[in-house]
Amino acid sequence: MYERHYGFSEKPFEIAPDPKFLFLNSNYRELLASLIYGVTERKGLIALVGEVGTGKTLMLNALKERLDASVKVATIVNPDLTFRQMLNMILADLDLSRGSKTISVENGLQRLQHFTKEQFESSGNVVVIVDEAQ
């Protein structure tokens, strides 16, 4: 309804935040640059925290869009999982599950370790994003 009133061709306020509607003011531009730097320079754990509705998910989606193809990304949007479930989701996102729906924790960790080592040696990178980690 508001699209016509404001002359929008599509809805910018959907449930899933869409980075194409991101307005990069100076603060968000600096934040995005810091996130990209942290990932590309392999700085390890990066925590993005903020109040509900401040744009964390939108910023993470923008980050994923801007990362080089050499960066492999797994995203967990439901952190209310067991470790095994989370590991299996990460493996699936990274195409490491090889058709198996569930893999033993030991086997899964071995696959993930081998994959991250391969990526590191070939100048790639692996990023796991846990959104709504509370």
The first five atom37 places (N, CA, C, CB, O) and aatype in JSON, in Angstrom:
{
  "aatype": [12, 18, 6, 1, 8, 18, 7, 13, 15, 6, 11, 14, 13, 6, 9, 0, 14, 3, 14, 11, 13, 10, 13, 10, 2, 15, 2, 18, 1, 6, 10, 10, 0, 15, 10, 9, 18, 7, 19, 16, 6, 1, 11, 7, 10, 9, 0, 10, 19, 7, 6, 19, 7, 16, 7, 11, 16, 10, 12, 10, 2, 0, 10, 11, 6, 1, 10, 3, 0, 15, 19, 11, 19, 0, 16, 9, 19, 2, 14, 3, 10, 16, 13, 1, 5, 12, 10, 2, 12, 9, 10, 0, 3, 10, 3, 10, 15, 1, 7, 15, 11, 16, 9, 15, 19, 6, 2, 7, 10, 5, 1, 10, 5, 8, 13, 16, 11, 6, 5, 13, 6, 15, 15, 7, 2, 19, 19, 19, 9, 19, 3, 6, 0, 5],
  "atom_mask": [
    [1, 1, 1, 1, 1],
    [1, 1, 1, 1, 1],
    [1, 1, 1, 1, 1],
    [1, 1, 1, 1, 1],
    [1, 1, 1, 1, 1],
    [1, 1, 1, 1, 1],
    [1, 1, 1, 0, 1],
    [1, 1, 1, 1, 1],
    [1, 1, 1, 1, 1],
    [1, 1, 1, 1, 1],
    [1, 1, 1, 1, 1],
    [1, 1, 1, 1, 1],
    [1, 1, 1, 1, 1],
    [1, 1, 1, 1, 1],
    [1, 1, 1, 1, 1],
    [1, 1, 1, 1, 1],
    [1, 1, 1, 1, 1],
    [1, 1, 1, 1, 1],
    [1, 1, 1, 1, 1],
    [1, 1, 1, 1, 1],
    [1, 1, 1, 1, 1],
    [1, 1, 1, 1, 1],
    [1, 1, 1, 1, 1],
    [1, 1, 1, 1, 1],
    [1, 1, 1, 1, 1],
    [1, 1, 1, 1, 1],
    [1, 1, 1, 1, 1],
    [1, 1, 1, 1, 1],
    [1, 1, 1, 1, 1],
    [1, 1, 1, 1, 1],
    [1, 1, 1, 1, 1],
    [1, 1, 1, 1, 1],
    [1, 1, 1, 1, 1],
    [1, 1, 1, 1, 1],
    [1, 1, 1, 1, 1],
    [1, 1, 1, 1, 1],
    [1, 1, 1, 1, 1],
    [1, 1, 1, 0, 1],
    [1, 1, 1, 1, 1],
    [1, 1, 1, 1, 1],
    [1, 1, 1, 1, 1],
    [1, 1, 1, 1, 1],
    [1, 1, 1, 1, 1],
    [1, 1, 1, 0, 1],
    [1, 1, 1, 1, 1],
    [1, 1, 1, 1, 1],
    [1, 1, 1, 1, 1],
    [1, 1, 1, 1, 1],
    [1, 1, 1, 1, 1],
    [1, 1, 1, 0, 1],
    [1, 1, 1, 1, 1],
    [1, 1, 1, 1, 1],
    [1, 1, 1, 0, 1],
    [1, 1, 1, 1, 1],
    [1, 1, 1, 0, 1],
    [1, 1, 1, 1, 1],
    [1, 1, 1, 1, 1],
    [1, 1, 1, 1, 1],
    [1, 1, 1, 1, 1],
    [1, 1, 1, 1, 1],
    [1, 1, 1, 1, 1],
    [1, 1, 1, 1, 1],
    [1, 1, 1, 1, 1],
    [1, 1, 1, 1, 1],
    [1, 1, 1, 1, 1],
    [1, 1, 1, 1, 1],
    [1, 1, 1, 1, 1],
    [1, 1, 1, 1, 1],
    [1, 1, 1, 1, 1],
    [1, 1, 1, 1, 1],
    [1, 1, 1, 1, 1],
    [1, 1, 1, 1, 1],
    [1, 1, 1, 1, 1],
    [1, 1, 1, 1, 1],
    [1, 1, 1, 1, 1],
    [1, 1, 1, 1, 1],
    [1, 1, 1, 1, 1],
    [1, 1, 1, 1, 1],
    [1, 1, 1, 1, 1],
    [1, 1, 1, 1, 1],
    [1, 1, 1, 1, 1],
    [1, 1, 1, 1, 1],
    [1, 1, 1, 1, 1],
    [1, 1, 1, 1, 1],
    [1, 1, 1, 1, 1],
    [1, 1, 1, 1, 1],
    [1, 1, 1, 1, 1],
    [1, 1, 1, 1, 1],
    [1, 1, 1, 1, 1],
    [1, 1, 1, 1, 1],
    [1, 1, 1, 1, 1],
    [1, 1, 1, 1, 1],
    [1, 1, 1, 1, 1],
    [1, 1, 1, 1, 1],
    [1, 1, 1, 1, 1],
    [1, 1, 1, 1, 1],
    [1, 1, 1, 1, 1],
    [1, 1, 1, 1, 1],
    [1, 1, 1, 0, 1],
    [1, 1, 1, 1, 1],
    [1, 1, 1, 1, 1],
    [1, 1, 1, 1, 1],
    [1, 1, 1, 1, 1],
    [1, 1, 1, 1, 1],
    [1, 1, 1, 1, 1],
    [1, 1, 1, 1, 1],
    [1, 1, 1, 1, 1],
    [1, 1, 1, 0, 1],
    [1, 1, 1, 1, 1],
    [1, 1, 1, 1, 1],
    [1, 1, 1, 1, 1],
    [1, 1, 1, 1, 1],
    [1, 1, 1, 1, 1],
    [1, 1, 1, 1, 1],
    [1, 1, 1, 1, 1],
    [1, 1, 1, 1, 1],
    [1, 1, 1, 1, 1],
    [1, 1, 1, 1, 1],
    [1, 1, 1, 1, 1],
    [1, 1, 1, 1, 1],
    [1, 1, 1, 1, 1],
    [1, 1, 1, 1, 1],
    [1, 1, 1, 1, 1],
    [1, 1, 1, 0, 1],
    [1, 1, 1, 1, 1],
    [1, 1, 1, 1, 1],
    [1, 1, 1, 1, 1],
    [1, 1, 1, 1, 1],
    [1, 1, 1, 1, 1],
    [1, 1, 1, 1, 1],
    [1, 1, 1, 1, 1],
    [1, 1, 1, 1, 1],
    [1, 1, 1, 1, 1],
    [1, 1, 1, 1, 1]
  ],
  "atom_positions": [
    [[0.82, -1.18, 0.0], [0.0, 0.0, 0.0], [0.87, 1.26, 0.0], [-0.93, -0.01, 1.2], [0.61, 2.19, -0.76]],
    [[1.9, 1.3, 0.85], [2.75, 2.48, 0.93], [3.66, 2.62, -0.28], [3.57, 2.44, 2.19], [4.19, 3.71, -0.54]],
    [[3.86, 1.54, -1.04], [4.76, 1.61, -2.19], [4.28, 2.66, -3.19], [4.88, 0.22, -2.88], [5.06, 3.49, -3.66]],
    [[3.01, 2.61, -3.5], [2.46, 3.56, -4.48], [2.55, 4.99, -3.94], [0.99, 3.2, -4.82], [2.91, 5.91, -4.68]],
    [[2.23, 5.16, -2.67], [2.25, 6.5, -2.07], [3.64, 7.14, -2.16], [1.8, 6.43, -0.61], [3.77, 8.32, -2.47]],
    [[4.68, 6.33, -1.89], [6.05, 6.86, -1.91], [6.76, 6.64, -3.24], [6.85, 6.22, -0.81], [7.92, 7.03, -3.39]],
    [[6.09, 6.04, -4.19], [6.68, 5.84, -5.51], [7.69, 4.71, -5.57], [0.0, 0.0, 0.0], [8.58, 4.71, -6.42]],
    [[7.57, 3.74, -4.67], [8.47, 2.59, -4.68], [8.01, 1.58, -5.72], [8.54, 1.93, -3.28], [6.81, 1.39, -5.92]],
    [[8.96, 0.95, -6.37], [8.61, -0.1, -7.32], [8.54, -1.47, -6.64], [9.62, -0.14, -8.47], [8.01, -2.43, -7.21]],
    [[9.08, -1.56, -5.44], [9.0, -2.8, -4.65], [9.05, -2.46, -3.17], [10.16, -3.78, -5.03], [9.33, -1.33, -2.79]],
    [[8.75, -3.46, -2.35], [8.68, -3.23, -0.91], [10.08, -3.29, -0.29], [7.75, -4.27, -0.25], [10.75, -4.32, -0.36]],
    [[10.52, -2.2, 0.33], [11.84, -2.21, 0.96], [11.83, -2.77, 2.38], [12.39, -0.81, 0.98], [12.9, -3.04, 2.93]],
    [[10.66, -2.96, 2.97], [10.58, -3.38, 4.36], [9.96, -4.76, 4.48], [9.78, -2.37, 5.18], [8.84, -4.9, 4.97]],
    [[10.67, -5.76, 4.05], [10.21, -7.15, 4.15], [10.81, -7.79, 5.4], [10.58, -7.96, 2.88], [11.65, -7.2, 6.07]],
    [[10.36, -9.0, 5.7], [10.86, -9.71, 6.88], [12.35, -9.99, 6.76], [10.09, -11.02, 7.09], [13.11, -9.78, 7.71]],
    [[12.77, -10.47, 5.59], [14.19, -10.74, 5.36], [14.85, -9.46, 4.85], [14.4, -11.92, 4.34], [14.51, -8.98, 3.77]],
    [[15.79, -8.9, 5.61], [16.44, -7.67, 5.19], [17.21, -7.84, 3.88], [17.38, -7.18, 6.29], [18.0, -8.77, 3.73]],
    [[16.97, -6.95, 2.95], [17.59, -7.02, 1.63], [18.67, -5.94, 1.51], [16.53, -6.86, 0.5], [18.36, -4.75, 1.61]],
    [[19.93, -6.34, 1.3], [21.03, -5.37, 1.24], [20.89, -4.32, 0.14], [22.31, -6.09, 1.05], [21.53, -3.27, 0.21]],
    [[20.08, -4.59, -0.87], [19.96, -3.57, -1.92], [19.25, -2.32, -1.41], [19.21, -4.14, -3.13], [19.29, -1.27, -2.05]],
    [[18.59, -2.42, -0.25], [17.93, -1.26, 0.34], [18.76, -0.65, 1.47], [16.56, -1.66, 0.86], [18.29, 0.24, 2.18]],
    [[19.98, -1.1, 1.64], [20.84, -0.6, 2.7], [21.3, 0.82, 2.39], [22.06, -1.52, 2.9], [21.85, 1.09, 1.32]],
    [[21.07, 1.72, 3.32], [21.59, 3.08, 3.2], [22.87, 3.13, 4.01], [20.55, 4.15, 3.7], [22.86, 3.02, 5.24]],
    [[23.98, 3.3, 3.31], [25.28, 3.32, 3.98], [25.63, 4.74, 4.42], [26.37, 2.76, 3.06], [26.31, 5.47, 3.7]],
    [[25.16, 5.11, 5.61], [25.63, 6.37, 6.17], [27.07, 6.16, 6.63], [24.7, 6.86, 7.36], [27.59, 5.05, 6.49]],
    [[27.71, 7.16, 7.16], [29.13, 7.04, 7.51], [29.38, 5.95, 8.55], [29.67, 8.37, 8.03], [30.38, 5.24, 8.47]],
    [[28.48, 5.8, 9.52], [28.66, 4.76, 10.55], [28.56, 3.36, 9.96], [27.63, 4.93, 11.66], [29.39, 2.5, 10.24]],
    [[27.53, 3.14, 9.14], [27.35, 1.81, 8.54], [28.45, 1.52, 7.52], [25.97, 1.71, 7.87], [28.88, 0.37, 7.39]],
    [[28.91, 2.54, 6.81], [30.01, 2.36, 5.85], [31.27, 1.91, 6.59], [30.28, 3.67, 5.06], [31.98, 1.01, 6.14]],
    [[31.55, 2.55, 7.72], [32.71, 2.18, 8.53], [32.56, 0.77, 9.1], [32.92, 3.2, 9.66], [33.52, 0.0, 9.11]],
    [[31.37, 0.45, 9.57], [31.12, -0.89, 10.1], [31.33, -1.95, 9.03], [29.7, -0.99, 10.67], [32.0, -2.95, 9.26]],
    [[30.76, -1.74, 7.86], [30.9, -2.71, 6.78], [32.36, -2.86, 6.37], [30.05, -2.3, 5.57], [32.82, -3.98, 6.13]],
    [[33.07, -1.76, 6.29], [34.5, -1.81, 5.95], [35.27, -2.6, 7.01], [35.09, -0.39, 5.81], [36.18, -3.36, 6.67]],
    [[34.93, -2.42, 8.27], [35.59, -3.15, 9.35], [35.31, -4.65, 9.27], [35.15, -2.62, 10.71], [36.2, -5.47, 9.48]],
    [[34.06, -5.0, 8.97], [33.71, -6.41, 8.83], [34.46, -7.05, 7.66], [32.19, -6.58, 8.64], [35.01, -8.14, 7.79]],
    [[34.48, -6.36, 6.53], [35.19, -6.87, 5.36], [36.67, -7.02, 5.66], [34.97, -5.95, 4.13], [37.28, -8.03, 5.31]],
    [[37.25, -6.03, 6.3], [38.66, -6.09, 6.68], [38.92, -7.28, 7.6], [39.1, -4.77, 7.36], [39.88, -8.03, 7.4]],
    [[38.09, -7.45, 8.61], [38.27, -8.55, 9.55], [38.23, -9.91, 8.88], [0.0, 0.0, 0.0], [38.98, -10.81, 9.24]],
    [[37.35, -10.06, 7.9], [37.24, -11.33, 7.17], [38.42, -11.51, 6.22], [35.92, -11.4, 6.39], [39.07, -12.56, 6.24]],
    [[38.7, -10.51, 5.4], [39.74, -10.67, 4.39], [41.13, -10.79, 5.01], [39.72, -9.5, 3.42], [42.01, -11.44, 4.44]],
    [[41.33, -10.18, 6.16], [42.63, -10.27, 6.83], [42.67, -11.42, 7.84], [42.94, -8.97, 7.53], [43.65, -11.56, 8.58]],
    [[41.62, -12.22, 7.86], [41.56, -13.41, 8.73], [41.82, -13.07, 10.19], [42.56, -14.45, 8.26], [42.7, -13.65, 10.83]],
    [[41.07, -12.14, 10.7], [41.27, -11.66, 12.07], [40.63, -12.54, 13.13], [40.73, -10.27, 12.2], [40.7, -12.23, 14.32]],
    [[40.01, -13.63, 12.72], [39.43, -14.54, 13.71], [38.0, -14.16, 14.05], [0.0, 0.0, 0.0], [37.25, -13.7, 13.2]],
    [[37.63, -14.36, 15.3], [36.26, -14.12, 15.74], [35.92, -12.64, 15.66], [36.06, -14.63, 17.17], [36.65, -11.79, 16.16]],
    [[34.8, -12.36, 15.02], [34.29, -10.99, 14.93], [32.88, -11.02, 15.5], [34.32, -10.44, 13.44], [32.05, -11.82, 15.05]],
    [[32.6, -10.18, 16.45], [31.26, -10.12, 17.04], [30.59, -8.81, 16.66], [31.33, -10.27, 18.59], [31.15, -7.73, 16.87]],
    [[29.41, -8.92, 16.1], [28.6, -7.76, 15.77], [27.4, -7.78, 16.7], [28.16, -7.75, 14.25], [26.52, -8.64, 16.57]],
    [[27.35, -6.86, 17.63], [26.28, -6.84, 18.63], [25.53, -5.51, 18.55], [26.84, -7.07, 20.05], [26.1, -4.48, 18.19]],
    [[24.27, -5.54, 18.9], [23.46, -4.33, 18.91], [22.04, -4.65, 19.31], [0.0, 0.0, 0.0], [21.65, -5.82, 19.37]],
    [[21.29, -3.63, 19.57], [19.89, -3.78, 19.96], [19.07, -4.32, 18.79], [19.32, -2.43, 20.43], [19.48, -4.25, 17.64]],
    [[17.91, -4.87, 19.12], [16.98, -5.36, 18.11], [16.62, -4.22, 17.16], [15.7, -5.96, 18.77], [16.32, -3.11, 17.6]],
    [[16.65, -4.51, 15.86], [16.23, -3.52, 14.87], [17.29, -2.53, 14.44], [0.0, 0.0, 0.0], [16.99, -1.57, 13.73]],
    [[18.54, -2.75, 14.84], [19.59, -1.8, 14.47], [20.28, -2.14, 13.15], [20.62, -1.73, 15.56], [21.15, -1.4, 12.7]],
    [[19.89, -3.25, 12.53], [20.43, -3.57, 11.21], [21.53, -4.6, 11.17], [0.0, 0.0, 0.0], [22.27, -4.67, 10.19]],
    [[21.66, -5.4, 12.21], [22.74, -6.41, 12.24], [22.58, -7.43, 11.11], [22.76, -7.13, 13.59], [23.54, -7.71, 10.4]],
    [[21.38, -7.97, 10.96], [21.15, -8.97, 9.91], [21.33, -8.35, 8.53], [19.74, -9.57, 10.03], [21.94, -8.97, 7.65]],
    [[20.83, -7.16, 8.34], [21.01, -6.46, 7.06], [22.49, -6.26, 6.77], [20.28, -5.1, 7.08], [22.93, -6.45, 5.63]],
    [[23.26, -5.88, 7.77], [24.7, -5.66, 7.59], [25.41, -6.98, 7.26], [25.31, -5.03, 8.85], [26.31, -7.0, 6.42]],
    [[25.02, -8.07, 7.9], [25.63, -9.37, 7.6], [25.29, -9.81, 6.19], [25.16, -10.43, 8.61], [26.13, -10.39, 5.5]],
    [[24.07, -9.55, 5.74], [23.7, -9.87, 4.36], [24.51, -9.03, 3.38], [22.2, -9.65, 4.14], [24.93, -9.53, 2.34]],
    [[24.72, -7.76, 3.71], [25.54, -6.89, 2.85], [26.98, -7.39, 2.82], [25.48, -5.43, 3.35], [27.63, -7.36, 1.78]],
    [[27.47, -7.83, 3.96], [28.83, -8.38, 4.02], [28.96, -9.58, 3.1], [29.2, -8.78, 5.47], [29.9, -9.67, 2.31]],
    [[28.01, -10.52, 3.2], [28.07, -11.72, 2.36], [28.07, -11.37, 0.89], [26.88, -12.64, 2.67], [28.78, -12.0, 0.1]],
    [[27.29, -10.36, 0.5], [27.24, -9.94, -0.9], [28.57, -9.39, -1.39], [26.16, -8.91, -1.09], [28.9, -9.5, -2.57]],
    [[29.33, -8.78, -0.49], [30.54, -8.09, -0.89], [31.81, -8.93, -0.76], [30.69, -6.85, -0.08], [32.89, -8.49, -1.16]],
    [[31.7, -10.11, -0.21], [32.88, -10.95, -0.05], [33.28, -11.59, -1.37], [32.64, -12.03, 1.01], [32.44, -11.93, -2.2]],
    [[34.56, -11.75, -1.54], [35.13, -12.39, -2.72], [34.68, -13.85, -2.79], [36.67, -12.29, -2.71], [34.34, -14.45, -1.78]],
    [[34.68, -14.4, -3.99], [34.26, -15.8, -4.18], [35.18, -16.78, -3.46], [34.23, -16.13, -5.67], [34.79, -17.92, -3.21]],
    [[36.38, -16.35, -3.12], [37.3, -17.24, -2.4], [36.9, -17.42, -0.94], [38.72, -16.71, -2.49], [37.46, -18.26, -0.24]],
    [[35.96, -16.62, -0.48], [35.47, -16.73, 0.9], [34.21, -17.6, 0.89], [35.18, -15.32, 1.52], [33.2, -17.25, 0.29]],
    [[34.3, -18.72, 1.56], [33.16, -19.64, 1.67], [32.4, -19.3, 2.95], [33.63, -21.14, 1.68], [32.99, -19.19, 4.02]],
    [[31.09, -19.14, 2.83], [30.28, -18.67, 3.95], [29.2, -19.69, 4.31], [29.64, -17.31, 3.62], [28.48, -20.18, 3.44]],
    [[29.1, -19.97, 5.59], [28.0, -20.77, 6.13], [27.23, -19.85, 7.08], [28.51, -22.08, 6.88], [27.83, -19.11, 7.86]],
    [[25.91, -19.9, 7.0], [25.09, -19.01, 7.83], [24.12, -19.83, 8.67], [24.33, -17.99, 6.96], [23.39, -20.68, 8.16]],
    [[24.12, -19.55, 9.96], [23.19, -20.17, 10.89], [22.23, -19.08, 11.34], [23.93, -20.84, 12.12], [22.64, -18.09, 11.96]],
    [[20.94, -19.25, 11.04], [19.95, -18.24, 11.43], [19.08, -18.7, 12.59], [19.07, -17.87, 10.25], [18.27, -17.93, 13.11]],
    [[19.24, -19.94, 12.99], [18.49, -20.47, 14.13], [19.5, -21.03, 15.12], [17.47, -21.56, 13.68], [19.84, -22.21, 15.05]],
    [[19.97, -20.21, 16.05], [21.0, -20.68, 16.96], [20.49, -21.62, 18.05], [21.67, -19.52, 17.6], [21.27, -22.1, 18.87]],
    [[19.19, -21.88, 18.07], [18.62, -22.77, 19.08], [18.74, -24.21, 18.61], [17.14, -22.4, 19.36], [17.75, -24.94, 18.5]],
    [[19.97, -24.61, 18.34], [20.26, -25.94, 17.82], [21.27, -26.63, 18.72], [20.78, -25.87, 16.38], [22.0, -25.98, 19.47]],
    [[21.31, -27.94, 18.63], [22.38, -28.65, 19.31], [23.67, -28.43, 18.52], [22.06, -30.18, 19.45], [23.63, -27.98, 17.38]],
    [[24.79, -28.75, 19.13], [26.07, -28.61, 18.43], [26.08, -29.44, 17.16], [27.23, -29.02, 19.35], [26.53, -28.99, 16.11]],
    [[25.58, -30.66, 17.26], [25.56, -31.55, 16.09], [24.7, -30.98, 14.96], [25.05, -32.94, 16.5], [25.1, -31.02, 13.8]],
    [[23.52, -30.46, 15.31], [22.66, -29.86, 14.29], [23.33, -28.65, 13.63], [21.31, -29.43, 14.91], [23.27, -28.48, 12.42]],
    [[23.98, -27.83, 14.45], [24.66, -26.66, 13.92], [25.81, -27.08, 13.0], [25.18, -25.77, 15.06], [25.99, -26.51, 11.93]],
    [[26.57, -28.07, 13.42], [27.68, -28.57, 12.61], [27.16, -29.09, 11.27], [28.45, -29.67, 13.35], [27.75, -28.82, 10.23]],
    [[26.07, -29.84, 11.3], [25.5, -30.36, 10.06], [25.0, -29.24, 9.14], [24.36, -31.32, 10.37], [25.1, -29.36, 7.92]],
    [[24.46, -28.17, 9.71], [24.04, -27.03, 8.89], [25.24, -26.34, 8.26], [23.23, -26.03, 9.74], [25.19, -25.94, 7.09]],
    [[26.31, -26.2, 9.02], [27.53, -25.58, 8.48], [28.07, -26.43, 7.35], [28.6, -25.42, 9.59], [28.43, -25.91, 6.29]],
    [[28.14, -27.73, 7.56], [28.65, -28.63, 6.52], [27.78, -28.56, 5.27], [28.7, -30.08, 7.04], [28.3, -28.56, 4.15]],
    [[26.48, -28.5, 5.44], [25.57, -28.41, 4.28], [25.79, -27.1, 3.53], [24.1, -28.52, 4.73], [25.86, -27.1, 2.3]],
    [[25.91, -25.98, 4.25], [26.14, -24.68, 3.61], [27.45, -24.66, 2.83], [26.14, -23.57, 4.65], [27.55, -23.98, 1.8]],
    [[28.43, -25.38, 3.31], [29.74, -25.41, 2.65], [29.86, -26.56, 1.65], [30.85, -25.52, 3.69], [30.94, -26.83, 1.14]],
    [[28.75, -27.23, 1.38], [28.71, -28.38, 0.46], [29.67, -29.48, 0.88], [29.04, -27.93, -0.96], [30.33, -30.09, 0.04]],
    [[29.73, -29.73, 2.17], [30.62, -30.77, 2.69], [29.87, -31.98, 3.22], [31.48, -30.2, 3.78], [30.49, -32.91, 3.74]],
    [[28.55, -31.98, 3.11], [27.79, -33.1, 3.67], [27.7, -34.28, 2.71], [26.4, -32.64, 4.03], [27.33, -35.38, 3.13]],
    [[28.04, -34.07, 1.46], [28.08, -35.14, 0.45], [26.82, -36.0, 0.44], [29.29, -36.02, 0.69], [26.88, -37.22, 0.41]],
    [[25.68, -35.33, 0.48], [24.41, -36.05, 0.38], [23.89, -36.6, 1.68], [0.0, 0.0, 0.0], [22.73, -37.03, 1.74]],
    [[24.69, -36.62, 2.73], [24.23, -37.13, 4.01], [23.5, -36.04, 4.77], [25.42, -37.67, 4.85], [23.96, -34.91, 4.84]],
    [[22.36, -36.39, 5.34], [21.62, -35.4, 6.14], [22.28, -35.18, 7.48], [20.17, -35.85, 6.34], [22.35, -34.06, 7.97]],
    [[22.77, -36.26, 8.08], [23.47, -36.13, 9.36], [24.78, -36.89, 9.29], [22.59, -36.64, 10.52], [24.87, -37.97, 8.71]],
    [[25.76, -36.32, 9.91], [27.11, -36.88, 9.94], [27.52, -36.9, 11.4], [28.13, -36.06, 9.04], [27.11, -36.04, 12.18]],
    [[28.33, -37.87, 11.78], [28.79, -37.91, 13.17], [29.59, -36.64, 13.45], [29.64, -39.18, 13.44], [30.2, -36.06, 12.55]],
    [[29.6, -36.24, 14.7], [30.33, -35.03, 15.09], [31.8, -35.18, 14.73], [30.18, -34.76, 16.6], [32.41, -34.26, 14.18]],
    [[32.38, -36.33, 15.02], [33.8, -36.55, 14.73], [34.08, -36.43, 13.23], [34.25, -37.93, 15.24], [35.01, -35.74, 12.83]],
    [[33.28, -37.1, 12.42], [33.46, -37.04, 10.97], [33.24, -35.62, 10.45], [32.5, -38.02, 10.27], [33.98, -35.14, 9.6]],
    [[32.22, -34.96, 10.96], [31.92, -33.59, 10.54], [33.04, -32.63, 10.88], [0.0, 0.0, 0.0], [33.42, -31.79, 10.05]],
    [[33.58, -32.74, 12.08], [34.69, -31.87, 12.47], [35.93, -32.14, 11.62], [35.02, -32.05, 13.95], [36.67, -31.22, 11.28]],
    [[36.16, -33.41, 11.29], [37.3, -33.74, 10.42], [37.12, -33.12, 9.05], [37.46, -35.27, 10.3], [38.07, -32.56, 8.49]],
    [[35.92, -33.22, 8.49], [35.66, -32.62, 7.18], [35.86, -31.1, 7.22], [34.23, -32.95, 6.71], [36.48, -30.52, 6.33]],
    [[35.33, -30.49, 8.26], [35.44, -29.04, 8.39], [36.89, -28.61, 8.57], [34.59, -28.54, 9.56], [37.33, -27.62, 7.98]],
    [[37.63, -29.34, 9.38], [39.04, -29.02, 9.59], [39.83, -29.17, 8.29], [39.65, -29.92, 10.68], [40.63, -28.3, 7.94]],
    [[39.6, -30.25, 7.57], [40.29, -30.49, 6.3], [39.95, -29.38, 5.3], [39.92, -31.87, 5.72], [40.83, -28.88, 4.6]],
    [[38.67, -29.02, 5.23], [38.22, -27.99, 4.29], [38.84, -26.63, 4.63], [36.7, -27.89, 4.31], [39.32, -25.93, 3.74]],
    [[38.83, -26.26, 5.9], [39.39, -24.96, 6.28], [40.89, -24.92, 6.02], [39.1, -24.65, 7.75], [41.44, -23.88, 5.64]],
    [[41.56, -26.04, 6.24], [43.0, -26.1, 5.95], [43.25, -25.94, 4.45], [43.6, -27.44, 6.45], [44.16, -25.2, 4.05]],
    [[42.46, -26.62, 3.63], [42.59, -26.48, 2.18], [42.35, -25.04, 1.74], [41.59, -27.42, 1.46], [43.09, -24.5, 0.92]],
    [[41.32, -24.42, 2.3], [41.01, -23.04, 1.94], [42.15, -22.11, 2.35], [39.7, -22.59, 2.61], [42.53, -21.22, 1.59]],
    [[42.68, -22.3, 3.53], [43.78, -21.47, 4.01], [44.99, -21.6, 3.1], [44.15, -21.84, 5.46], [45.62, -20.6, 2.74]],
    [[45.33, -22.83, 2.74], [46.51, -23.08, 1.9], [46.35, -22.53, 0.49], [46.8, -24.56, 1.84], [47.34, -22.24, -0.18]],
    [[45.11, -22.39, 0.03], [44.87, -21.86, -1.31], [44.44, -20.39, -1.27], [43.8, -22.7, -2.03], [43.84, -19.88, -2.21]],
    [[44.76, -19.71, -0.17], [44.44, -18.29, 0.04], [42.94, -18.02, 0.11], [45.05, -17.46, -1.06], [42.51, -16.88, -0.08]],
    [[42.16, -19.04, 0.39], [40.73, -18.85, 0.58], [40.44, -18.56, 2.04], [0.0, 0.0, 0.0], [41.36, -18.37, 2.84]],
    [[39.18, -18.54, 2.38], [38.78, -18.26, 3.74], [37.42, -18.9, 3.99], [38.74, -16.73, 4.02], [36.63, -19.07, 3.06]],
    [[37.16, -19.25, 5.22], [35.87, -19.84, 5.6], [35.28, -18.97, 6.71], [36.03, -21.33, 6.06], [35.94, -18.68, 7.71]],
    [[34.03, -18.58, 6.53], [33.35, -17.73, 7.5], [32.06, -18.43, 7.92], [33.06, -16.32, 6.92], [31.3, -18.9, 7.08]],
    [[31.84, -18.48, 9.22], [30.58, -19.0, 9.75], [29.88, -17.83, 10.44], [30.82, -20.2, 10.75], [30.4, -17.25, 11.4]],
    [[28.71, -17.49, 9.95], [27.92, -16.4, 10.53], [26.79, -17.02, 11.34], [27.35, -15.45, 9.41], [26.01, -17.82, 10.84]],
    [[26.72, -16.63, 12.61], [25.62, -17.07, 13.47], [24.8, -15.82, 13.77], [26.15, -17.76, 14.81], [25.2, -14.97, 14.56]],
    [[23.64, -15.74, 13.14], [22.77, -14.58, 13.33], [21.81, -14.89, 14.48], [21.98, -14.24, 12.02], [21.36, -16.02, 14.63]],
    [[21.52, -13.9, 15.27], [20.65, -14.04, 16.44], [21.28, -14.93, 17.51], [19.3, -14.63, 16.03], [20.58, -15.64, 18.22]],
    [[22.6, -14.88, 17.63], [23.3, -15.67, 18.66], [23.1, -14.98, 20.0], [24.83, -15.82, 18.32], [23.71, -13.94, 20.27]],
    [[22.26, -15.56, 20.83], [21.95, -14.91, 22.11], [22.33, -15.79, 23.26], [20.47, -14.56, 22.19], [22.14, -15.41, 24.42]]
  ]
}
